[in-house]
Coordinates of C-alpha atoms in Angstrom, one line a residue:
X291 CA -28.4 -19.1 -16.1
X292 CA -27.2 -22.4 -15.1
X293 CA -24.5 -22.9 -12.7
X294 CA -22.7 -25.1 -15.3
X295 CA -22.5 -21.4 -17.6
X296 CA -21.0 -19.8 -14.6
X297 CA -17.9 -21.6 -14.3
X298 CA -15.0 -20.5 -16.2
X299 CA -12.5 -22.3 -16.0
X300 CA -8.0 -22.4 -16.5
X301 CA -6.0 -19.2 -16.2
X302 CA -7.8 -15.3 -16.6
X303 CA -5.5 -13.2 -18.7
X304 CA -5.9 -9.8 -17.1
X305 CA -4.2 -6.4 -16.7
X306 CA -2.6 -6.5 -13.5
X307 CA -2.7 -4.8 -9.4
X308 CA 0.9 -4.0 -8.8
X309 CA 2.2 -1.6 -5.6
X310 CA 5.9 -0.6 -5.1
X311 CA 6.9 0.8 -2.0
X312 CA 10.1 1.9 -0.7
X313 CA 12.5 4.6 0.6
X314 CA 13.0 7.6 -1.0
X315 CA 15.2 7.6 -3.9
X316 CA 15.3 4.3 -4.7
X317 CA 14.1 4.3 -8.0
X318 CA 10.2 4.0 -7.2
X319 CA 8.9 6.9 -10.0
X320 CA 11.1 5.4 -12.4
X321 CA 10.3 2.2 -12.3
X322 CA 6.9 3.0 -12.3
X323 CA 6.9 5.6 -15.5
X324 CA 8.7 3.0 -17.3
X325 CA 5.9 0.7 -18.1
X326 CA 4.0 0.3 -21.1
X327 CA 2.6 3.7 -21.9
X328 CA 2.2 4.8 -18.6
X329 CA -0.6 8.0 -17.3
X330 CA 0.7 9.1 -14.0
X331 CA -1.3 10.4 -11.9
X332 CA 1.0 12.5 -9.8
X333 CA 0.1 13.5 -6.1
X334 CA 3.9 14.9 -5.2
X335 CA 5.0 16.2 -7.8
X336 CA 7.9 13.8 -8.1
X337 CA 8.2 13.0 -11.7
X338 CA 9.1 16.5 -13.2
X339 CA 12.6 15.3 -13.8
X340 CA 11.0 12.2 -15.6
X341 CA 10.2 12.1 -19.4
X342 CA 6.3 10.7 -18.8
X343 CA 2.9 11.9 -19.3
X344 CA 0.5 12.7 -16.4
X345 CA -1.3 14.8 -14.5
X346 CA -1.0 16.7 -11.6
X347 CA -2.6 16.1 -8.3
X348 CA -3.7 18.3 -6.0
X349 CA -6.5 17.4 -4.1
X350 CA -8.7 13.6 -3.5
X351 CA -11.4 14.9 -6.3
X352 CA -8.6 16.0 -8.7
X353 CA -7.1 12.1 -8.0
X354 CA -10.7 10.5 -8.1
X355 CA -12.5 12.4 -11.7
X356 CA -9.8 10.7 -14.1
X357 CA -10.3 7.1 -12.4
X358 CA -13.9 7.5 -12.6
X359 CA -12.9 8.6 -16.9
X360 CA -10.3 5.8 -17.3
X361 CA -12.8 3.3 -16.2
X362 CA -15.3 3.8 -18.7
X363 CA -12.1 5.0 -21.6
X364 CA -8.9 4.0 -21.1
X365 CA -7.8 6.8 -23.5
X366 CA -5.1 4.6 -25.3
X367 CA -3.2 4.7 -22.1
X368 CA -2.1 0.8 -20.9
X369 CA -0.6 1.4 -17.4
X370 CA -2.3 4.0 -14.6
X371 CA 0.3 4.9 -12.0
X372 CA -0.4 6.6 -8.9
X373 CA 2.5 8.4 -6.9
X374 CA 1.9 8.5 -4.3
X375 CA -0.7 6.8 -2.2
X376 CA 0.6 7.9 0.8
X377 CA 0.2 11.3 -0.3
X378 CA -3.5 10.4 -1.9
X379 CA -4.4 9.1 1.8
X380 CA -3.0 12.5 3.1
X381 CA -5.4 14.2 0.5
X382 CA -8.2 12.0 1.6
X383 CA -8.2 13.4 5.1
X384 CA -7.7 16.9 4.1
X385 CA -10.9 16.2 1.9
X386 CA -13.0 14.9 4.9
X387 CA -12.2 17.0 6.9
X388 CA -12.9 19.9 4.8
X389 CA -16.2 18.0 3.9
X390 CA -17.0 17.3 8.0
X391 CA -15.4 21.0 8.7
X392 CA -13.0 19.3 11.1
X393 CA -9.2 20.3 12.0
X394 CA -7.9 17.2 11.7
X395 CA -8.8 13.4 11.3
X396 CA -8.6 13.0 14.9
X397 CA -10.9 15.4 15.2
X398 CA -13.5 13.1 14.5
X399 CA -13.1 11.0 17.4
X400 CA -12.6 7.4 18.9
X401 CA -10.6 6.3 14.9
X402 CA -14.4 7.1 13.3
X403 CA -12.2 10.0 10.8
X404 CA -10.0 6.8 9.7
X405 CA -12.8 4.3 9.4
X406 CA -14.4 6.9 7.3
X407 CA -11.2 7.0 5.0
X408 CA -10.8 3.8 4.9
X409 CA -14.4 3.7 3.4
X410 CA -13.6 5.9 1.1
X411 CA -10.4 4.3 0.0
X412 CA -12.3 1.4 -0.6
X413 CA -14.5 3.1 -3.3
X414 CA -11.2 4.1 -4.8
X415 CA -10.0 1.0 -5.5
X416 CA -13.4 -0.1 -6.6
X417 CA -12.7 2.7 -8.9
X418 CA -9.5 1.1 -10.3
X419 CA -10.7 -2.0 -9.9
X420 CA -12.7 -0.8 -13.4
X421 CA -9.7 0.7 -14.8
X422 CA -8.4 -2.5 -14.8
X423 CA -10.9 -4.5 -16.3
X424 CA -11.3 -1.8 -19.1
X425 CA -8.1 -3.4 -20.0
X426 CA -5.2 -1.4 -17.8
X427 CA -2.4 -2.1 -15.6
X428 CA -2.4 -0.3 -12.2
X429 CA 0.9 0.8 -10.2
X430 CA 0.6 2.1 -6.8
X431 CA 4.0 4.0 -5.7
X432 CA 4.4 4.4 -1.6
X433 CA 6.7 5.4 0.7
X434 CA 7.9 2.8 3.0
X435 CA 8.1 3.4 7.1
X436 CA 9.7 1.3 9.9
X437 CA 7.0 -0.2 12.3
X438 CA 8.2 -2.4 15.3
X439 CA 5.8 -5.6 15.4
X440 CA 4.9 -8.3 18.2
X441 CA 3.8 -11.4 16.3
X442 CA 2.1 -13.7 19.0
X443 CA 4.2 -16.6 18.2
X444 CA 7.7 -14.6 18.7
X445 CA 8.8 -13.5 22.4
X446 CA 10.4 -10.4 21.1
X447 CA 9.4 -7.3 19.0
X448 CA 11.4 -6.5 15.9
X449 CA 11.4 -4.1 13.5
X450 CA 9.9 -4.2 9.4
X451 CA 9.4 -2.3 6.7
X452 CA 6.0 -1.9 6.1
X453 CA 3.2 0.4 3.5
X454 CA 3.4 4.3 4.9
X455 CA 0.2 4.2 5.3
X456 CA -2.7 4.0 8.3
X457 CA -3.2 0.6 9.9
X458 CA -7.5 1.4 8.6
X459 CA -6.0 1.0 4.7
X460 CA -2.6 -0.4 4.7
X461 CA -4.8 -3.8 4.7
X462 CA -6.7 -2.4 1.9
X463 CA -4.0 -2.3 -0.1
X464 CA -1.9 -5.6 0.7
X465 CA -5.1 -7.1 -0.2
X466 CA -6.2 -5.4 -3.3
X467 CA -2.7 -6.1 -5.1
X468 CA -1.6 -8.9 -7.2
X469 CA 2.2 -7.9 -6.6
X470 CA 3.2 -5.9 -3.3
X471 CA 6.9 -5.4 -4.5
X472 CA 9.8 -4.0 -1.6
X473 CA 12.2 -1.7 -3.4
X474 CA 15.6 -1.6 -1.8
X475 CA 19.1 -0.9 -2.0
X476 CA 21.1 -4.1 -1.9
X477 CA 23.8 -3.3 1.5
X478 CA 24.8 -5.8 4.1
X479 CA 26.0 -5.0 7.5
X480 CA 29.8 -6.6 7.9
X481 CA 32.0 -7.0 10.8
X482 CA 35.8 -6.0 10.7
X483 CA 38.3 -8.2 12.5
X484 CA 38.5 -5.1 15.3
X485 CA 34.7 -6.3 15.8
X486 CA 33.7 -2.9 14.2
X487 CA 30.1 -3.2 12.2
X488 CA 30.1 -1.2 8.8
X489 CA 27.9 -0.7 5.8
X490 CA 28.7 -2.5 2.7
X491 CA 27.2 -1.8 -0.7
X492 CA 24.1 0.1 -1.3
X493 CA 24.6 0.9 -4.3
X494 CA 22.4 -2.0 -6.6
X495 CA 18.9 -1.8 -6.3
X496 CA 16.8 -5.2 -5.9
X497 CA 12.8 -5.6 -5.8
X498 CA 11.6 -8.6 -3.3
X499 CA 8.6 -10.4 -4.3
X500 CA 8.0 -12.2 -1.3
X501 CA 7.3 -11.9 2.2
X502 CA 10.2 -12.1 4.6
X503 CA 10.5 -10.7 8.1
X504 CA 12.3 -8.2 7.3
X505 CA 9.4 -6.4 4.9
X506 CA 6.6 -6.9 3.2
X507 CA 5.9 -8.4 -0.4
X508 CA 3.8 -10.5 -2.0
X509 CA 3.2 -12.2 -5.6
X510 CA 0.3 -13.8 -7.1
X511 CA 2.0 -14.6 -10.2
X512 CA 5.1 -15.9 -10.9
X513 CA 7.7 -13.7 -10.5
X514 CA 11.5 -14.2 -8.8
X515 CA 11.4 -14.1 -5.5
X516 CA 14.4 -11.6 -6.1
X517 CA 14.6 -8.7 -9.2
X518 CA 17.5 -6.4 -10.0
X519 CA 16.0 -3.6 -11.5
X520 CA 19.1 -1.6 -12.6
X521 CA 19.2 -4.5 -15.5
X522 CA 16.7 -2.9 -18.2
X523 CA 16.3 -6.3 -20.1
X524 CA 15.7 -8.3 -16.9
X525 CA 12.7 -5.7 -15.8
X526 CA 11.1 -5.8 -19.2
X527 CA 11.4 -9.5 -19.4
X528 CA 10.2 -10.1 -16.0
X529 CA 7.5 -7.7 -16.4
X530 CA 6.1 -8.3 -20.0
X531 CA 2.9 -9.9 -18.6
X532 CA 1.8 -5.8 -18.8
X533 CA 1.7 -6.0 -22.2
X534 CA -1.5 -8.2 -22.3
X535 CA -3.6 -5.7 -22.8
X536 CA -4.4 -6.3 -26.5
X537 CA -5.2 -9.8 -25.7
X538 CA -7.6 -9.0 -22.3
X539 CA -9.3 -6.0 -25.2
X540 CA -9.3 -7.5 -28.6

């Protein structure tokens, strides 16, 4: 084949990578069940108070057999959620260590247990990497953590939100999804006029879309840098692009 027959060119409609991470009870599960015909896979069991179909989680191979099925059959399902990650990564170390017959997955020694998760992780998202192109959207739903960073071009630390996940596959991750989306509550910190500093809000939740220094996020596509997700309309209208899937299959 010629190079000239290689080349595609102009924009790919295709399912897409999306991972939501925040704290708990911000509205992560719900979100993610409420996308277009949504299978959760779920790892915590922290969508029994949800009306959505999925199955439970209990182990990495229970997590692994239906993304090795959905790549090859979607089933008629359109999204694939996972909730958690963090909790799959947990079950990833119980499974190697299991597999090694280790205590832990520092047992192993000098990182090697979480270079050999992070291998493993990888094949995972090879694995939905095919669930995706037979024509699903994928949702990854994490926890989010508070990690102090030292950028080399700041003289002071800070604090960030950031993936709850190990620094082998957190990277993974970022770079495997087309929208890394921070779900928070929308507070600000005020001051009274007796120089007091108090809490205001929290109660309206807002998804970022891009990076600030605060947090993580990321978009590939073009989404508002800022989305209110307690507005039903604006989330389905911001995220009808999942509904592509008859054009990516027909």
């Amino acid at each position: 084949m010629s190079l000239r027959n290689k080349i595609v060119e102009g924009v790919v409609k295709q399912p897409t990578k999306i991972t939501i991470y925040g704290d708990p009870g911000v509205g992560k599960s719900t979100f993610a069940a409420g996308r277009p015909n949504a299978l959760i896979l779920d790892t915590e069991d922290s969508t029994k108070r949800l009306d959505c179909t999925r199955i439970p989680v209990h182990s990495w191979a229970d997590l692994c057999s239906p993304i090795m099925e959905l790549g090859r059959d979607n089933n008629g399902f359109d999204t694939l959620v996972i909730d958690s990650i963090d909790q799959a990564e947990r079950q990833l170390f119980e499974h190697l260590c299991v597999k090694e017959g280790k205590d832990s997955i520092e047992s192993f020694g000098f990182g090697k247990g979480y270079v050999k998760a992070a291998e493993s992780f990888g094949k995972l998202l090879a694995g939905l990497d095919a669930v995706v192109r037979n024509g699903m959207n994928v949702i990854l739903v994490c926890h989010s953590c508070i990690k102090k960073v030292s950028p080399p071009d700041q003289t002071d630390a800070f604090d960030r939100y950031e993936l709850r996940l190990t620094k082998h596959i957190s990277p993974l991750v970022l770079e495997w999804s087309d929208v890394l989306g921070f779900l928070t509550f929308d507070q600000q910190i005020i001051t009274a006029a007796n120089g007091q500093k108090k809490a205001k809000g929290g109660k309206r939740r807002l998804m970022h879309t891009q990076r600030a220094a605060a947090f993580d996020a990321k978009s590939r596509l073009d989404l508002p840098a800022v989305i209110s997700v307690d507005d039903s309309e604006t989330v389905d209208e911001t995220f009808s692009f999942l509904n592509m899937q008859e054009e990516v299959t027909a």
